Amino acid sequence: MRKNNAILISIIILAVIIGVFGQDFAYFLNWISDDLEPVYNLTVLTVISVSLFLIAILMTCFQYIRGKIGTKQLGLFMFLSLIVGLVISGWSIFVLAMWWG
């Protein structure tokens, strides 16, 4: 059970980091390699961040169905995935939209 919780928390934290600092990561990836424009890097990072939140929601549902997490943990992980995910994903998509013009 601890392993499942650690994986879910890690996925959520990684999604938040990528979502909040995606713009900086896009510039960093452009600094490493000039092959792609930063806007394309930011697009990929935004898709990854949103996908990680969706994966966290699906993993939470599957773990609850299998009985590996309880109702209290289900509420916590769904809150983190949905509420925090909506805020961070909304911010990421807003920043991406500003970059695309």
Backbone as ProteinMPNN parsed JSONL, in Angstrom:
{"seq_chain_A": "MRKNNAILISIIILAVIIGVFGQDFAYFLNWISDDLEPVYNLTVLTVISVSLFLIAILMTCFQYIRGKIGTKQLGLFMFLSLIVGLVISGWSIFVLAMWWG", "coords_chain_A": {"N_chain_A": [[0.821, -1.186, 0.0], [1.957, 1.246, 0.681], [3.763, 1.586, -1.368], [2.073, 2.01, -3.56], [0.876, 4.426, -2.794], [3.129, 6.082, -2.725], [3.893, 6.08, -5.406], [1.659, 7.311, -6.618], [1.69, 9.843, -5.355], [4.182, 10.727, -6.244], [3.741, 10.909, -9.01], [1.821, 12.948, -9.092], [3.26, 15.092, -7.956], [5.337, 15.346, -9.837], [3.822, 16.05, -12.094], [2.845, 18.537, -11.244], [5.23, 20.003, -10.993], [6.196, 19.978, -13.646], [4.052, 21.261, -14.86], [3.99, 23.832, -13.655], [6.581, 24.874, -13.99], [7.007, 24.63, -16.704], [7.519, 26.489, -18.753], [10.093, 27.424, -18.156], [11.477, 25.001, -18.387], [11.102, 24.571, -21.11], [12.603, 26.63, -22.262], [15.085, 25.805, -21.294], [15.396, 23.307, -22.558], [15.537, 24.232, -25.159], [17.916, 25.62, -24.997], [19.695, 23.536, -24.638], [19.422, 22.075, -27.017], [19.07, 23.351, -30.187], [17.253, 22.467, -32.045], [14.422, 22.403, -32.006], [11.784, 24.798, -31.718], [11.092, 26.721, -28.756], [8.334, 26.824, -28.196], [7.251, 24.476, -29.153], [8.471, 22.634, -27.494], [7.29, 23.452, -25.079], [4.651, 22.8, -25.634], [4.738, 19.994, -25.721], [5.56, 19.481, -23.082], [3.354, 20.493, -21.668], [1.331, 18.76, -22.492], [2.335, 16.401, -21.406], [2.202, 17.013, -18.654], [-0.6, 17.345, -18.202], [-1.414, 14.8, -18.954], [-0.176, 13.234, -16.989], [-1.639, 13.986, -14.717], [-4.125, 12.911, -15.441], [-3.445, 10.204, -15.553], [-2.856, 9.795, -12.862], [-5.417, 10.054, -11.761], [-6.729, 7.872, -12.959], [-5.155, 5.748, -11.953], [-5.691, 6.014, -9.229], [-8.434, 5.399, -9.154], [-8.362, 2.707, -10.066], [-6.808, 1.518, -8.045], [-8.493, 1.874, -5.869], [-10.711, 0.339, -6.626], [-9.55, -2.195, -6.639], [-9.131, -2.46, -3.976], [-6.863, -1.597, -2.655], [-6.422, 0.897, -1.622], [-8.033, 2.986, 0.789], [-11.216, 4.6, 1.513], [-10.73, 7.115, 2.597], [-8.152, 7.719, 1.647], [-8.743, 7.648, -1.041], [-10.361, 9.918, -1.324], [-8.457, 11.911, -0.699], [-6.45, 11.588, -2.72], [-8.009, 11.949, -5.01], [-8.864, 14.554, -4.615], [-6.383, 15.905, -4.733], [-5.594, 15.204, -7.334], [-7.728, 16.123, -8.965], [-8.564, 18.824, -8.163], [-6.119, 20.265, -7.723], [-4.947, 19.466, -10.085], [-6.673, 20.605, -12.024], [-6.248, 23.347, -11.571], [-3.448, 23.66, -12.006], [-3.189, 22.554, -14.595], [-4.883, 24.265, -15.967], [-3.439, 26.655, -15.725], [-1.101, 25.919, -17.136], [-2.115, 25.469, -19.702], [-3.096, 28.013, -20.255], [-0.679, 29.5, -20.297], [0.544, 28.196, -22.439], [-1.243, 28.861, -24.496], [-0.796, 31.614, -24.612], [1.797, 31.618, -25.542], [1.496, 30.512, -28.091], [0.069, 32.485, -29.245]], "CA_chain_A": [[0.0, 0.0, 0.0], [2.838, 2.41, 0.711], [4.338, 1.734, -2.699], [1.044, 2.617, -4.398], [0.752, 5.82, -2.391], [4.342, 6.789, -3.142], [3.835, 6.256, -6.864], [0.64, 8.32, -6.908], [2.181, 11.151, -4.919], [5.276, 11.099, -7.143], [3.164, 11.317, -10.288], [1.178, 14.252, -8.898], [4.313, 16.093, -7.762], [5.997, 15.538, -11.127], [2.897, 16.79, -12.953], [2.814, 19.921, -10.77], [6.509, 20.636, -11.336], [6.225, 20.196, -15.097], [3.029, 22.238, -15.199], [4.324, 25.178, -13.178], [7.859, 25.323, -14.539], [7.109, 24.201, -18.096], [8.122, 27.537, -19.56], [11.533, 27.388, -17.898], [11.99, 23.774, -18.983], [11.104, 24.746, -22.567], [13.797, 27.422, -22.573], [16.257, 24.978, -21.018], [15.523, 22.336, -23.642], [15.986, 24.965, -26.343], [19.319, 25.949, -24.778], [20.457, 22.309, -24.856], [19.374, 21.726, -28.433], [18.339, 24.369, -30.943], [16.514, 21.829, -33.126], [13.013, 22.757, -31.937], [11.425, 26.058, -31.086], [10.622, 26.509, -27.382], [6.888, 26.65, -28.131], [6.975, 23.048, -29.348], [8.858, 21.987, -26.234], [6.262, 23.763, -24.089], [3.465, 22.023, -25.982], [4.969, 18.618, -25.275], [5.572, 19.479, -21.62], [1.983, 20.687, -21.205], [0.618, 17.492, -22.724], [2.843, 15.452, -20.406], [1.667, 17.395, -17.343], [-2.027, 17.014, -18.162], [-1.502, 13.338, -19.012], [0.191, 12.696, -15.679], [-2.795, 14.153, -13.829], [-5.133, 11.92, -15.827], [-2.935, 8.893, -15.131], [-3.03, 9.722, -11.408], [-6.84, 9.81, -11.509], [-7.017, 6.482, -13.332], [-4.495, 4.855, -10.996], [-6.439, 6.088, -7.978], [-9.672, 4.622, -9.325], [-8.033, 1.279, -10.132], [-6.358, 1.074, -6.731], [-9.668, 1.81, -4.999], [-11.506, -0.815, -7.056], [-8.838, -3.398, -6.194], [-9.124, -2.486, -2.513], [-5.531, -1.316, -2.121], [-6.496, 2.138, -0.867], [-9.323, 3.153, 1.437], [-12.056, 5.725, 1.112], [-10.061, 8.346, 3.013], [-7.073, 7.96, 0.696], [-9.38, 7.94, -2.327], [-10.732, 11.328, -1.293], [-7.252, 12.735, -0.737], [-5.82, 11.526, -4.037], [-8.9, 12.553, -6.0], [-8.774, 15.998, -4.405], [-5.109, 16.372, -5.285], [-5.563, 15.03, -8.78], [-8.737, 16.918, -9.657], [-8.53, 20.259, -7.861], [-4.783, 20.767, -8.044], [-4.757, 19.212, -11.511], [-7.394, 21.605, -12.809], [-5.581, 24.644, -11.427], [-2.138, 23.62, -12.673], [-3.404, 22.35, -16.027], [-5.421, 25.519, -16.494], [-2.314, 27.58, -15.835], [-0.228, 25.452, -18.208], [-2.789, 25.696, -20.988], [-3.101, 29.464, -20.441], [0.669, 29.9, -20.718], [0.733, 27.66, -23.792], [-2.039, 29.672, -25.419], [-0.108, 32.892, -24.782], [2.973, 31.384, -26.376], [1.069, 30.3, -29.471], [-0.433, 33.769, -29.735]], "C_chain_A": [[0.87, 1.258, 0.0], [3.456, 2.669, -0.655], [3.341, 2.411, -3.632], [0.887, 4.102, -4.08], [1.953, 6.638, -2.851], [4.338, 7.05, -4.644], [2.829, 7.335, -7.234], [1.102, 9.719, -6.525], [3.313, 11.636, -5.827], [4.756, 11.583, -8.488], [2.536, 12.702, -10.17], [2.222, 15.35, -8.735], [5.034, 16.378, -9.076], [5.116, 16.337, -12.079], [2.829, 18.262, -12.553], [4.094, 20.645, -11.17], [6.572, 20.934, -12.827], [5.214, 21.268, -15.497], [3.397, 23.662, -14.815], [5.583, 25.713, -13.858], [8.071, 24.911, -15.988], [7.792, 25.216, -18.989], [9.642, 27.547, -19.379], [12.174, 26.139, -18.499], [12.059, 23.886, -20.506], [12.317, 25.569, -23.002], [15.071, 26.609, -22.35], [16.471, 23.949, -22.126], [15.967, 22.997, -24.939], [17.457, 25.331, -26.219], [20.203, 24.722, -25.024], [20.547, 21.984, -26.332], [18.518, 22.749, -29.164], [17.486, 23.775, -32.063], [15.05, 22.256, -33.166], [12.838, 24.13, -31.304], [10.913, 25.783, -29.667], [9.116, 26.278, -27.279], [6.502, 25.185, -28.336], [7.361, 22.252, -28.1], [7.808, 22.226, -25.153], [4.975, 22.992, -24.37], [3.592, 20.59, -25.495], [4.936, 18.535, -23.75], [4.171, 19.665, -21.039], [1.168, 19.419, -21.367], [1.063, 16.444, -21.701], [2.25, 15.753, -19.03], [0.193, 17.014, -17.212], [-2.212, 15.497, -18.166], [-1.154, 12.696, -17.669], [-0.935, 12.861, -14.666], [-3.886, 13.144, -14.159], [-4.714, 10.512, -15.422], [-3.104, 8.717, -13.625], [-4.489, 9.446, -11.046], [-7.194, 8.36, -11.82], [-6.384, 5.497, -12.357], [-5.219, 4.851, -9.653], [-7.715, 5.266, -8.051], [-9.388, 3.124, -9.336], [-7.59, 0.744, -8.777], [-7.526, 0.97, -5.752], [-10.533, 0.602, -5.347], [-10.866, -2.114, -6.582], [-8.763, -3.498, -4.674], [-7.777, -2.19, -1.893], [-5.456, 0.021, -1.398], [-7.911, 2.276, -0.319], [-10.063, 4.382, 0.937], [-11.398, 7.059, 1.454], [-8.94, 8.71, 2.036], [-7.624, 8.27, -0.69], [-9.754, 9.414, -2.396], [-9.53, 12.251, -1.4], [-6.635, 12.762, -2.129], [-6.7, 12.119, -5.128], [-8.904, 14.076, -5.852], [-7.502, 16.55, -5.026], [-5.107, 16.303, -6.803], [-6.529, 15.965, -9.494], [-8.581, 18.419, -9.412], [-7.175, 20.863, -8.233], [-4.508, 20.589, -9.538], [-5.459, 20.221, -12.389], [-6.714, 22.967, -12.75], [-4.265, 24.662, -12.208], [-2.297, 23.438, -14.18], [-3.987, 23.594, -16.678], [-4.326, 26.559, -16.689], [-1.408, 27.189, -17.007], [-0.835, 25.725, -19.578], [-2.879, 27.19, -21.278], [-1.746, 29.962, -20.94], [0.943, 29.408, -22.136], [-0.031, 28.477, -24.824], [-1.392, 31.041, -25.659], [1.132, 32.739, -25.66], [2.593, 31.205, -27.835], [0.474, 31.558, -30.073], [-1.843, 33.655, -30.084]], "O_chain_A": [[0.514, 2.244, -0.645], [3.651, 3.817, -1.054], [3.716, 3.289, -4.409], [0.778, 4.931, -4.984], [1.797, 7.767, -3.317], [4.738, 8.124, -5.093], [3.116, 8.187, -8.076], [0.924, 10.669, -7.288], [3.391, 12.823, -6.142], [5.269, 12.554, -9.043], [2.705, 13.537, -11.059], [2.083, 16.426, -9.317], [5.311, 17.536, -9.39], [5.61, 17.209, -12.795], [2.761, 19.137, -13.415], [4.042, 21.783, -11.636], [6.964, 22.032, -13.223], [5.489, 22.089, -16.372], [3.141, 24.597, -15.574], [5.632, 26.877, -14.254], [9.211, 24.851, -16.449], [8.558, 24.85, -19.881], [10.384, 27.667, -20.354], [13.273, 26.201, -19.051], [12.98, 23.351, -21.123], [12.976, 25.242, -23.989], [16.022, 26.713, -23.125], [17.597, 23.746, -22.58], [16.692, 22.393, -25.73], [18.176, 25.353, -27.219], [21.311, 24.84, -25.546], [21.619, 21.657, -26.841], [17.367, 22.981, -28.793], [17.04, 24.509, -32.945], [14.494, 22.45, -34.247], [13.637, 24.56, -30.472], [10.357, 24.715, -29.411], [8.666, 25.598, -26.357], [5.528, 24.713, -27.75], [6.664, 21.318, -27.704], [7.472, 21.313, -24.398], [4.285, 22.577, -23.439], [2.653, 20.039, -24.92], [4.344, 17.611, -23.192], [3.84, 19.056, -20.021], [0.402, 19.048, -20.478], [0.238, 15.686, -21.192], [1.84, 14.835, -18.32], [-0.208, 16.421, -16.211], [-3.073, 14.973, -17.459], [-1.782, 11.716, -17.268], [-1.163, 11.974, -13.843], [-4.506, 12.583, -13.255], [-5.549, 9.715, -14.993], [-3.45, 7.632, -13.158], [-4.762, 8.682, -10.121], [-7.878, 7.7, -11.038], [-7.017, 4.513, -11.975], [-5.346, 3.806, -9.015], [-8.041, 4.526, -7.122], [-10.096, 2.354, -8.687], [-7.958, -0.369, -8.401], [-7.547, 0.08, -4.902], [-11.032, -0.082, -4.453], [-11.569, -3.036, -6.168], [-8.365, -4.536, -4.147], [-7.559, -2.498, -0.721], [-4.518, 0.256, -0.636], [-8.865, 1.75, -0.891], [-9.592, 5.102, 0.057], [-11.497, 8.019, 0.69], [-8.8, 9.869, 1.648], [-7.041, 9.062, -1.431], [-9.5, 10.081, -3.399], [-9.574, 13.257, -2.108], [-6.332, 13.831, -2.658], [-6.192, 12.727, -6.071], [-8.943, 14.801, -6.847], [-7.536, 17.541, -5.756], [-4.669, 17.237, -7.475], [-6.181, 16.541, -10.525], [-8.478, 19.194, -10.362], [-7.102, 21.849, -8.967], [-3.91, 21.457, -10.175], [-4.904, 20.655, -13.398], [-6.615, 23.661, -13.762], [-4.011, 25.585, -12.981], [-1.609, 24.099, -14.958], [-3.63, 23.939, -17.804], [-4.296, 27.258, -17.701], [-0.997, 28.051, -17.784], [-0.144, 26.159, -20.5], [-2.751, 27.598, -22.433], [-1.673, 30.747, -21.886], [1.518, 30.138, -22.944], [0.484, 28.751, -25.908], [-1.434, 31.565, -26.773], [1.468, 33.638, -26.431], [3.293, 31.693, -28.723], [0.386, 31.677, -31.295], [-2.452, 34.633, -30.518]]}, "name": "protein", "num_of_chains": 1, "seq": "MRKNNAILISIIILAVIIGVFGQDFAYFLNWISDDLEPVYNLTVLTVISVSLFLIAILMTCFQYIRGKIGTKQLGLFMFLSLIVGLVISGWSIFVLAMWWG"}
